[in-house]
Amino acid sequence: MPPPTLIRSRRLFGTGTLHQRVQQAVTMLGHCGLCPRRCRVNRLINQTGFCATGRFARIASYGPHFGEEQPLVGRHGSGTIFIASCNLRCCFCQNYEISHTPNSYPEVDAAGLAAFMIDLQNQGCHNINLVTPSHVLPQIIEALPIALQEGLRVPLVYNCSGYESPEALALLDGIVDIYLVDFKFWDAGRATTYLNAPDYPEVARQALTIMHHQVGDLMIDNTGLAVSGLLVRHLLMPDSLEETAAIVKFIADRISPATYCTIMDQYRPCGQAASYPELRQPITAEQYQQALELAAAAGLSRIDRRDLGMLLRRLGII
């Protein structure tokens, strides 16, 4: 298994291909079709579309994070960069302020974003975890050559919702080491109601297929750290076990039964969820257990189990 110093983007950097990707990605901002919403605004002159983001990324916060899956967290944390706004904007988002009010956060240019990456690496983080990156993909690619020149050597994690266009994913081929992607809904009706994105299920299925083709199943080194591959999350929603059953079956049958998966049980009514009676209740322990059983029955063999005790110890609570 390659050591972290051979992260995928460094290879492209050495051949000059990464600089070509920067030019291609930034050019796309001029008539923006990065994501399936395809707003076609000129973000190079700060016109904004659905994501309300112009030429530069807005960063809400960054730092070591210990709430991710253990192969990402390790001993020193996952180096998360929380990017303001989102190309999906779920009505129930648990980071509603960050995703829905991006203008509250400062803009950061390529050099600034690269500096965050290096700072996280210097703090001992095991990876750079870009949270909701889809709408600022060019800005991320633009920062990478600077970060690599400064010695970036830890894996790059693309932590997204699954609402990705094939064109955007093509730009990321050979750059992203780990895709961390949430598959939210199977039903187009629910995607329309809660995401205003009726094509979300189809787009997410296509995106997962492309991502797996690029990076394969999650690879973990002999220290327990993820170095490359695909990790899929599914946020369990109230009264939606039929959605879960369809999603885990698709992953097992069409992606890989060795896909590393997390069934997330932390849903709680946030944002505008109170406007939907069916979203007002939290997830029960019984529903969570049933979801885990559905995943196992579908044939998925790598289901993440959260170690609450370890998380509490890391946070100094116990």
mmCIF file of C-alpha atoms in Angstrom:
data_model
loop_
_atom_site.group_PDB
_atom_site.id
_atom_site.type_symbol
_atom_site.label_atom_id
_atom_site.label_comp_id
_atom_site.label_asym_id
_atom_site.label_seq_id
_atom_site.Cartn_x
_atom_site.Cartn_y
_atom_site.Cartn_z
ATOM 1 C CA MET A 1 0.000 0.000 0.000
ATOM 2 C CA PRO A 2 1.518 3.408 -0.920
ATOM 3 C CA PRO A 3 2.641 5.664 1.928
ATOM 4 C CA PRO A 4 0.849 8.996 2.453
ATOM 5 C CA THR A 5 3.686 10.839 0.671
ATOM 6 C CA LEU A 6 2.422 9.325 -2.591
ATOM 7 C CA ILE A 7 -1.024 10.915 -2.468
ATOM 8 C CA ARG A 8 -2.682 10.928 -5.854
ATOM 9 C CA SER A 9 -2.552 14.686 -6.494
ATOM 10 C CA ARG A 10 1.249 14.720 -6.086
ATOM 11 C CA ARG A 11 1.597 12.446 -9.091
ATOM 12 C CA LEU A 12 -0.502 14.803 -11.222
ATOM 13 C CA PHE A 13 1.461 17.747 -9.855
ATOM 14 C CA GLY A 14 4.714 16.165 -10.971
ATOM 15 C CA THR A 15 3.519 15.651 -14.541
ATOM 16 C CA GLY A 16 1.984 19.113 -14.952
ATOM 17 C CA THR A 17 -1.503 17.619 -15.302
ATOM 18 C CA LEU A 18 -2.673 19.253 -12.086
ATOM 19 C CA HIS A 19 -1.981 22.727 -13.500
ATOM 20 C CA GLN A 20 -4.072 21.841 -16.552
ATOM 21 C CA ARG A 21 -6.896 20.752 -14.255
ATOM 22 C CA VAL A 22 -6.688 24.084 -12.440
ATOM 23 C CA GLN A 23 -7.173 25.956 -15.713
ATOM 24 C CA GLN A 24 -10.069 23.705 -16.768
ATOM 25 C CA ALA A 25 -11.818 23.987 -13.412
ATOM 26 C CA VAL A 26 -11.486 27.757 -13.034
ATOM 27 C CA THR A 27 -12.706 28.259 -16.599
ATOM 28 C CA MET A 28 -15.886 26.358 -15.695
ATOM 29 C CA LEU A 29 -16.731 29.091 -13.174
ATOM 30 C CA GLY A 30 -17.315 31.454 -16.077
ATOM 31 C CA HIS A 31 -20.511 29.640 -17.104
ATOM 32 C CA CYS A 32 -21.038 27.529 -14.045
ATOM 33 C CA GLY A 33 -22.241 23.997 -14.617
ATOM 34 C CA LEU A 34 -20.148 22.348 -11.934
ATOM 35 C CA CYS A 35 -23.061 20.642 -10.241
ATOM 36 C CA PRO A 36 -26.342 19.220 -11.604
ATOM 37 C CA ARG A 37 -28.140 22.513 -10.892
ATOM 38 C CA ARG A 38 -26.187 24.086 -13.781
ATOM 39 C CA CYS A 39 -26.977 27.706 -12.953
ATOM 40 C CA ARG A 40 -24.777 28.989 -15.819
ATOM 41 C CA VAL A 41 -23.807 32.197 -14.010
ATOM 42 C CA ASN A 42 -20.397 33.841 -14.374
ATOM 43 C CA ARG A 43 -18.840 33.281 -10.974
ATOM 44 C CA LEU A 44 -15.540 34.738 -12.170
ATOM 45 C CA ILE A 45 -17.163 38.164 -11.866
ATOM 46 C CA ASN A 46 -18.995 37.190 -8.658
ATOM 47 C CA GLN A 47 -22.354 36.399 -10.175
ATOM 48 C CA THR A 48 -24.045 33.826 -7.961
ATOM 49 C CA GLY A 49 -26.508 31.016 -8.500
ATOM 50 C CA PHE A 50 -28.052 28.445 -6.187
ATOM 51 C CA CYS A 51 -24.947 28.075 -4.003
ATOM 52 C CA ALA A 52 -24.655 31.864 -3.501
ATOM 53 C CA THR A 53 -20.880 31.607 -3.932
ATOM 54 C CA GLY A 54 -18.854 33.689 -6.347
ATOM 55 C CA ARG A 55 -15.182 33.577 -7.303
ATOM 56 C CA PHE A 56 -13.806 32.565 -3.898
ATOM 57 C CA ALA A 57 -14.742 29.907 -1.373
ATOM 58 C CA ARG A 58 -16.157 30.963 1.973
ATOM 59 C CA ILE A 59 -14.828 29.020 4.957
ATOM 60 C CA ALA A 60 -16.890 28.611 8.119
ATOM 61 C CA SER A 61 -14.169 26.952 10.217
ATOM 62 C CA TYR A 62 -11.353 24.438 10.149
ATOM 63 C CA GLY A 63 -9.611 22.188 12.653
ATOM 64 C CA PRO A 64 -9.054 18.608 13.853
ATOM 65 C CA HIS A 65 -12.330 16.684 14.069
ATOM 66 C CA PHE A 66 -12.907 13.492 16.078
ATOM 67 C CA GLY A 67 -16.494 12.712 15.159
ATOM 68 C CA GLU A 68 -15.772 11.055 11.810
ATOM 69 C CA GLU A 69 -15.264 7.344 11.158
ATOM 70 C CA GLN A 70 -12.307 5.845 13.019
ATOM 71 C CA PRO A 71 -10.185 5.184 9.884
ATOM 72 C CA LEU A 72 -10.320 8.944 9.222
ATOM 73 C CA VAL A 73 -9.864 10.107 12.811
ATOM 74 C CA GLY A 74 -6.943 7.972 13.977
ATOM 75 C CA ARG A 75 -5.156 9.427 17.001
ATOM 76 C CA HIS A 76 -4.922 13.061 15.941
ATOM 77 C CA GLY A 77 -8.159 13.741 14.110
ATOM 78 C CA SER A 78 -9.437 14.362 10.625
ATOM 79 C CA GLY A 79 -8.409 17.786 9.330
ATOM 80 C CA THR A 80 -11.807 19.226 8.478
ATOM 81 C CA ILE A 81 -12.385 22.409 6.496
ATOM 82 C CA PHE A 82 -16.061 23.390 6.743
ATOM 83 C CA ILE A 83 -17.001 25.196 3.537
ATOM 84 C CA ALA A 84 -19.913 27.609 3.721
ATOM 85 C CA SER A 85 -22.964 27.043 1.503
ATOM 86 C CA CYS A 86 -23.899 23.860 -0.328
ATOM 87 C CA ASN A 87 -25.179 22.795 -3.728
ATOM 88 C CA LEU A 88 -27.964 20.751 -2.114
ATOM 89 C CA ARG A 89 -29.182 22.671 0.970
ATOM 90 C CA CYS A 90 -31.326 20.030 2.648
ATOM 91 C CA CYS A 91 -34.244 21.544 4.530
ATOM 92 C CA PHE A 92 -33.235 19.524 7.626
ATOM 93 C CA CYS A 93 -29.501 20.318 7.520
ATOM 94 C CA GLN A 94 -27.765 19.968 10.878
ATOM 95 C CA ASN A 95 -25.358 22.706 9.803
ATOM 96 C CA TYR A 96 -28.191 24.896 8.553
ATOM 97 C CA GLU A 97 -26.548 28.243 9.276
ATOM 98 C CA ILE A 98 -23.366 27.254 7.445
ATOM 99 C CA SER A 99 -25.138 25.777 4.429
ATOM 100 C CA HIS A 100 -27.899 28.376 4.039
ATOM 101 C CA THR A 101 -26.249 31.693 5.025
ATOM 102 C CA PRO A 102 -22.807 31.599 3.374
ATOM 103 C CA ASN A 103 -22.358 35.377 3.299
ATOM 104 C CA SER A 104 -21.829 35.269 7.062
ATOM 105 C CA TYR A 105 -18.401 33.728 6.496
ATOM 106 C CA PRO A 106 -15.187 35.170 5.035
ATOM 107 C CA GLU A 107 -13.907 34.554 1.544
ATOM 108 C CA VAL A 108 -10.568 32.773 1.229
ATOM 109 C CA ASP A 109 -8.344 32.741 -1.858
ATOM 110 C CA ALA A 110 -6.237 29.812 -3.081
ATOM 111 C CA ALA A 111 -3.231 30.715 -0.948
ATOM 112 C CA GLY A 112 -5.401 30.999 2.151
ATOM 113 C CA LEU A 113 -7.067 27.647 1.532
ATOM 114 C CA ALA A 114 -3.680 26.014 0.964
ATOM 115 C CA ALA A 115 -2.449 27.522 4.248
ATOM 116 C CA PHE A 116 -5.369 25.890 6.095
ATOM 117 C CA MET A 117 -4.393 22.519 4.634
ATOM 118 C CA ILE A 118 -0.783 22.860 5.715
ATOM 119 C CA ASP A 119 -1.780 24.079 9.170
ATOM 120 C CA LEU A 120 -4.017 21.027 9.665
ATOM 121 C CA GLN A 121 -1.218 18.725 8.565
ATOM 122 C CA ASN A 122 1.189 20.469 10.951
ATOM 123 C CA GLN A 123 -1.316 19.901 13.774
ATOM 124 C CA GLY A 124 -0.977 16.172 13.127
ATOM 125 C CA CYS A 125 -4.256 15.571 11.286
ATOM 126 C CA HIS A 126 -4.239 12.397 9.216
ATOM 127 C CA ASN A 127 -6.035 13.850 6.200
ATOM 128 C CA ILE A 128 -7.572 17.002 4.751
ATOM 129 C CA ASN A 129 -11.347 16.601 4.973
ATOM 130 C CA LEU A 130 -13.209 19.051 2.720
ATOM 131 C CA VAL A 131 -16.806 19.285 3.956
ATOM 132 C CA THR A 132 -19.465 20.270 1.361
ATOM 133 C CA PRO A 133 -16.884 20.946 -1.362
ATOM 134 C CA SER A 134 -18.950 20.455 -4.526
ATOM 135 C CA HIS A 135 -19.675 24.105 -5.314
ATOM 136 C CA VAL A 136 -16.032 25.186 -4.776
ATOM 137 C CA LEU A 137 -14.275 22.343 -6.548
ATOM 138 C CA PRO A 138 -12.254 24.745 -8.783
ATOM 139 C CA GLN A 139 -11.114 26.741 -5.767
ATOM 140 C CA ILE A 140 -9.929 23.547 -4.070
ATOM 141 C CA ILE A 141 -8.030 22.355 -7.136
ATOM 142 C CA GLU A 142 -6.549 25.845 -7.476
ATOM 143 C CA ALA A 143 -5.184 25.654 -3.914
ATOM 144 C CA LEU A 144 -3.606 22.229 -4.297
ATOM 145 C CA PRO A 145 -0.433 23.148 -6.234
ATOM 146 C CA ILE A 146 0.355 25.732 -3.571
ATOM 147 C CA ALA A 147 -0.246 23.222 -0.773
ATOM 148 C CA LEU A 148 1.825 20.572 -2.511
ATOM 149 C CA GLN A 149 4.700 22.996 -2.964
ATOM 150 C CA GLU A 150 4.496 23.652 0.770
ATOM 151 C CA GLY A 151 4.754 19.922 1.511
ATOM 152 C CA LEU A 152 1.192 18.584 1.656
ATOM 153 C CA ARG A 153 1.436 14.803 1.963
ATOM 154 C CA VAL A 154 -1.729 13.569 3.720
ATOM 155 C CA PRO A 155 -4.727 12.165 1.815
ATOM 156 C CA LEU A 156 -7.416 14.447 0.460
ATOM 157 C CA VAL A 157 -10.979 13.564 1.539
ATOM 158 C CA TYR A 158 -13.883 14.824 -0.593
ATOM 159 C CA ASN A 159 -16.784 14.871 1.885
ATOM 160 C CA CYS A 160 -19.914 15.482 -0.190
ATOM 161 C CA SER A 161 -23.649 14.828 -0.472
ATOM 162 C CA GLY A 162 -23.471 12.790 -3.676
ATOM 163 C CA TYR A 163 -24.997 15.528 -5.843
ATOM 164 C CA GLU A 164 -22.079 15.598 -8.276
ATOM 165 C CA SER A 165 -21.898 16.003 -12.037
ATOM 166 C CA PRO A 166 -19.804 13.614 -14.160
ATOM 167 C CA GLU A 167 -17.832 16.610 -15.465
ATOM 168 C CA ALA A 168 -16.840 17.637 -11.940
ATOM 169 C CA LEU A 169 -15.872 14.110 -10.979
ATOM 170 C CA ALA A 170 -13.716 13.838 -14.106
ATOM 171 C CA LEU A 171 -11.737 16.849 -12.886
ATOM 172 C CA LEU A 172 -11.188 15.091 -9.549
ATOM 173 C CA ASP A 173 -9.922 11.848 -11.062
ATOM 174 C CA GLY A 174 -6.394 11.337 -9.751
ATOM 175 C CA ILE A 175 -6.763 14.160 -7.225
ATOM 176 C CA VAL A 176 -9.114 12.844 -4.550
ATOM 177 C CA ASP A 177 -7.734 10.029 -2.399
ATOM 178 C CA ILE A 178 -10.891 9.285 -0.394
ATOM 179 C CA TYR A 179 -14.478 9.957 -1.398
ATOM 180 C CA LEU A 180 -16.697 10.322 1.678
ATOM 181 C CA VAL A 181 -20.190 10.577 0.243
ATOM 182 C CA ASP A 182 -23.685 10.607 1.707
ATOM 183 C CA PHE A 183 -26.453 8.792 -0.170
ATOM 184 C CA LYS A 184 -29.576 10.430 1.277
ATOM 185 C CA PHE A 185 -32.677 9.429 -0.687
ATOM 186 C CA TRP A 186 -33.729 6.732 -3.130
ATOM 187 C CA ASP A 187 -37.143 8.197 -3.891
ATOM 188 C CA ALA A 188 -37.363 11.148 -6.283
ATOM 189 C CA GLY A 189 -40.472 12.451 -4.535
ATOM 190 C CA ARG A 190 -38.679 12.808 -1.222
ATOM 191 C CA ALA A 191 -35.665 14.347 -2.944
ATOM 192 C CA THR A 192 -37.997 16.908 -4.514
ATOM 193 C CA THR A 193 -39.716 17.738 -1.225
ATOM 194 C CA TYR A 194 -36.672 17.945 1.037
ATOM 195 C CA LEU A 195 -33.842 18.870 -1.355
ATOM 196 C CA ASN A 196 -35.581 20.578 -4.268
ATOM 197 C CA ALA A 197 -33.602 18.145 -6.416
ATOM 198 C CA PRO A 198 -35.822 15.503 -8.069
ATOM 199 C CA ASP A 199 -32.822 14.090 -9.931
ATOM 200 C CA TYR A 200 -30.840 13.512 -6.733
ATOM 201 C CA PRO A 201 -31.314 9.707 -6.523
ATOM 202 C CA GLU A 202 -30.249 9.169 -10.137
ATOM 203 C CA VAL A 203 -27.333 11.591 -9.815
ATOM 204 C CA ALA A 204 -26.125 9.979 -6.582
ATOM 205 C CA ARG A 205 -26.218 6.484 -8.085
ATOM 206 C CA GLN A 206 -24.161 7.650 -11.050
ATOM 207 C CA ALA A 207 -21.745 9.551 -8.815
ATOM 208 C CA LEU A 208 -21.101 6.549 -6.569
ATOM 209 C CA THR A 209 -20.369 4.413 -9.598
ATOM 210 C CA ILE A 210 -17.858 6.934 -10.947
ATOM 211 C CA MET A 211 -16.217 7.461 -7.558
ATOM 212 C CA HIS A 212 -15.750 3.746 -6.995
ATOM 213 C CA HIS A 213 -14.302 3.365 -10.475
ATOM 214 C CA GLN A 214 -11.751 6.069 -9.630
ATOM 215 C CA VAL A 215 -10.631 4.980 -6.156
ATOM 216 C CA GLY A 216 -12.021 1.496 -5.447
ATOM 217 C CA ASP A 217 -12.941 0.090 -2.042
ATOM 218 C CA LEU A 218 -11.614 1.800 1.076
ATOM 219 C CA MET A 219 -8.019 0.806 1.812
ATOM 220 C CA ILE A 220 -6.788 0.968 5.396
ATOM 221 C CA ASP A 221 -3.096 0.760 6.311
ATOM 222 C CA ASN A 222 -1.541 -1.285 9.108
ATOM 223 C CA THR A 223 -2.050 1.570 11.566
ATOM 224 C CA GLY A 224 -5.804 1.592 10.972
ATOM 225 C CA LEU A 225 -5.870 4.767 8.864
ATOM 226 C CA ALA A 226 -7.732 5.150 5.577
ATOM 227 C CA VAL A 227 -5.401 5.990 2.710
ATOM 228 C CA SER A 228 -7.646 5.706 -0.353
ATOM 229 C CA GLY A 229 -11.029 4.534 -1.575
ATOM 230 C CA LEU A 230 -14.755 5.066 -1.172
ATOM 231 C CA LEU A 231 -16.662 5.467 2.097
ATOM 232 C CA VAL A 232 -20.459 5.807 1.897
ATOM 233 C CA ARG A 233 -22.725 7.309 4.557
ATOM 234 C CA HIS A 234 -26.489 7.022 4.774
ATOM 235 C CA LEU A 235 -28.359 9.331 7.120
ATOM 236 C CA LEU A 236 -31.255 7.365 8.541
ATOM 237 C CA MET A 237 -34.419 9.460 8.347
ATOM 238 C CA PRO A 238 -37.698 9.030 10.275
ATOM 239 C CA ASP A 239 -39.936 6.271 8.902
ATOM 240 C CA SER A 240 -37.726 5.691 5.879
ATOM 241 C CA LEU A 241 -36.449 2.129 6.236
ATOM 242 C CA GLU A 242 -37.678 1.335 2.732
ATOM 243 C CA GLU A 243 -35.269 4.003 1.470
ATOM 244 C CA THR A 244 -32.462 2.461 3.469
ATOM 245 C CA ALA A 245 -33.231 -1.009 2.118
ATOM 246 C CA ALA A 246 -33.053 0.194 -1.502
ATOM 247 C CA ILE A 247 -29.855 2.175 -0.952
ATOM 248 C CA VAL A 248 -27.880 -0.573 0.804
ATOM 249 C CA LYS A 249 -28.992 -3.106 -1.810
ATOM 250 C CA PHE A 250 -27.784 -0.820 -4.599
ATOM 251 C CA ILE A 251 -24.432 -0.341 -2.881
ATOM 252 C CA ALA A 252 -23.924 -4.060 -2.323
ATOM 253 C CA ASP A 253 -25.136 -5.142 -5.775
ATOM 254 C CA ARG A 254 -23.947 -2.323 -8.031
ATOM 255 C CA ILE A 255 -20.947 -0.783 -6.274
ATOM 256 C CA SER A 256 -19.261 -3.430 -4.105
ATOM 257 C CA PRO A 257 -20.219 -5.619 -1.132
ATOM 258 C CA ALA A 258 -16.875 -4.513 0.365
ATOM 259 C CA THR A 259 -17.937 -0.852 0.379
ATOM 260 C CA TYR A 260 -17.190 0.723 3.749
ATOM 261 C CA CYS A 261 -20.562 2.071 4.943
ATOM 262 C CA THR A 262 -21.834 4.105 7.850
ATOM 263 C CA ILE A 263 -25.507 4.096 8.834
ATOM 264 C CA MET A 264 -25.901 7.433 10.624
ATOM 265 C CA ASP A 265 -28.457 7.619 13.413
ATOM 266 C CA GLN A 266 -27.909 11.204 14.561
ATOM 267 C CA TYR A 267 -30.811 12.771 12.679
ATOM 268 C CA ARG A 268 -32.701 15.370 14.678
ATOM 269 C CA PRO A 269 -35.140 18.051 13.482
ATOM 270 C CA CYS A 270 -33.048 21.044 12.396
ATOM 271 C CA GLY A 271 -33.397 23.909 9.966
ATOM 272 C CA GLN A 272 -36.856 23.867 8.438
ATOM 273 C CA ALA A 273 -37.659 20.289 9.435
ATOM 274 C CA ALA A 274 -40.444 21.465 11.732
ATOM 275 C CA SER A 275 -42.386 22.472 8.608
ATOM 276 C CA TYR A 276 -42.760 18.780 7.762
ATOM 277 C CA PRO A 277 -44.680 16.743 10.368
ATOM 278 C CA GLU A 278 -43.031 13.510 9.232
ATOM 279 C CA LEU A 279 -39.573 14.957 10.000
ATOM 280 C CA ARG A 280 -40.278 16.130 13.533
ATOM 281 C CA GLN A 281 -39.363 12.934 15.357
ATOM 282 C CA PRO A 282 -35.815 11.623 15.968
ATOM 283 C CA ILE A 283 -34.527 8.161 15.086
ATOM 284 C CA THR A 284 -35.258 5.372 17.567
ATOM 285 C CA ALA A 285 -32.785 2.725 18.655
ATOM 286 C CA GLU A 286 -35.041 0.093 17.107
ATOM 287 C CA GLN A 287 -35.037 1.848 13.717
ATOM 288 C CA TYR A 288 -31.253 2.103 13.807
ATOM 289 C CA GLN A 289 -30.881 -1.596 14.596
ATOM 290 C CA GLN A 290 -33.269 -2.481 11.783
ATOM 291 C CA ALA A 291 -31.213 -0.358 9.375
ATOM 292 C CA LEU A 292 -28.020 -2.173 10.387
ATOM 293 C CA GLU A 293 -29.745 -5.501 9.808
ATOM 294 C CA LEU A 294 -30.907 -4.374 6.360
ATOM 295 C CA ALA A 295 -27.333 -3.453 5.438
ATOM 296 C CA ALA A 296 -26.014 -6.811 6.591
ATOM 297 C CA ALA A 297 -28.802 -8.669 4.815
ATOM 298 C CA ALA A 298 -27.981 -6.828 1.591
ATOM 299 C CA GLY A 299 -24.471 -8.277 1.777
ATOM 300 C CA LEU A 300 -22.471 -5.302 3.029
ATOM 301 C CA SER A 301 -19.613 -6.641 5.117
ATOM 302 C CA ARG A 302 -17.907 -3.423 6.276
ATOM 303 C CA ILE A 303 -20.379 -1.509 8.427
ATOM 304 C CA ASP A 304 -18.860 1.207 10.602
ATOM 305 C CA ARG A 305 -19.691 0.949 14.296
ATOM 306 C CA ARG A 306 -19.182 4.140 16.250
ATOM 307 C CA ASP A 307 -17.083 3.804 19.416
ATOM 308 C CA LEU A 308 -18.803 6.361 21.649
ATOM 309 C CA GLY A 309 -16.447 5.664 24.526
ATOM 310 C CA MET A 310 -13.390 6.455 22.425
ATOM 311 C CA LEU A 311 -14.960 9.704 21.184
ATOM 312 C CA LEU A 312 -15.777 10.797 24.726
ATOM 313 C CA ARG A 313 -12.242 10.015 25.855
ATOM 314 C CA ARG A 314 -10.781 12.051 23.001
ATOM 315 C CA LEU A 315 -12.973 15.000 23.948
ATOM 316 C CA GLY A 316 -11.924 14.703 27.575
ATOM 317 C CA ILE A 317 -15.447 13.955 28.784
ATOM 318 C CA ILE A 318 -14.543 10.633 30.401
#
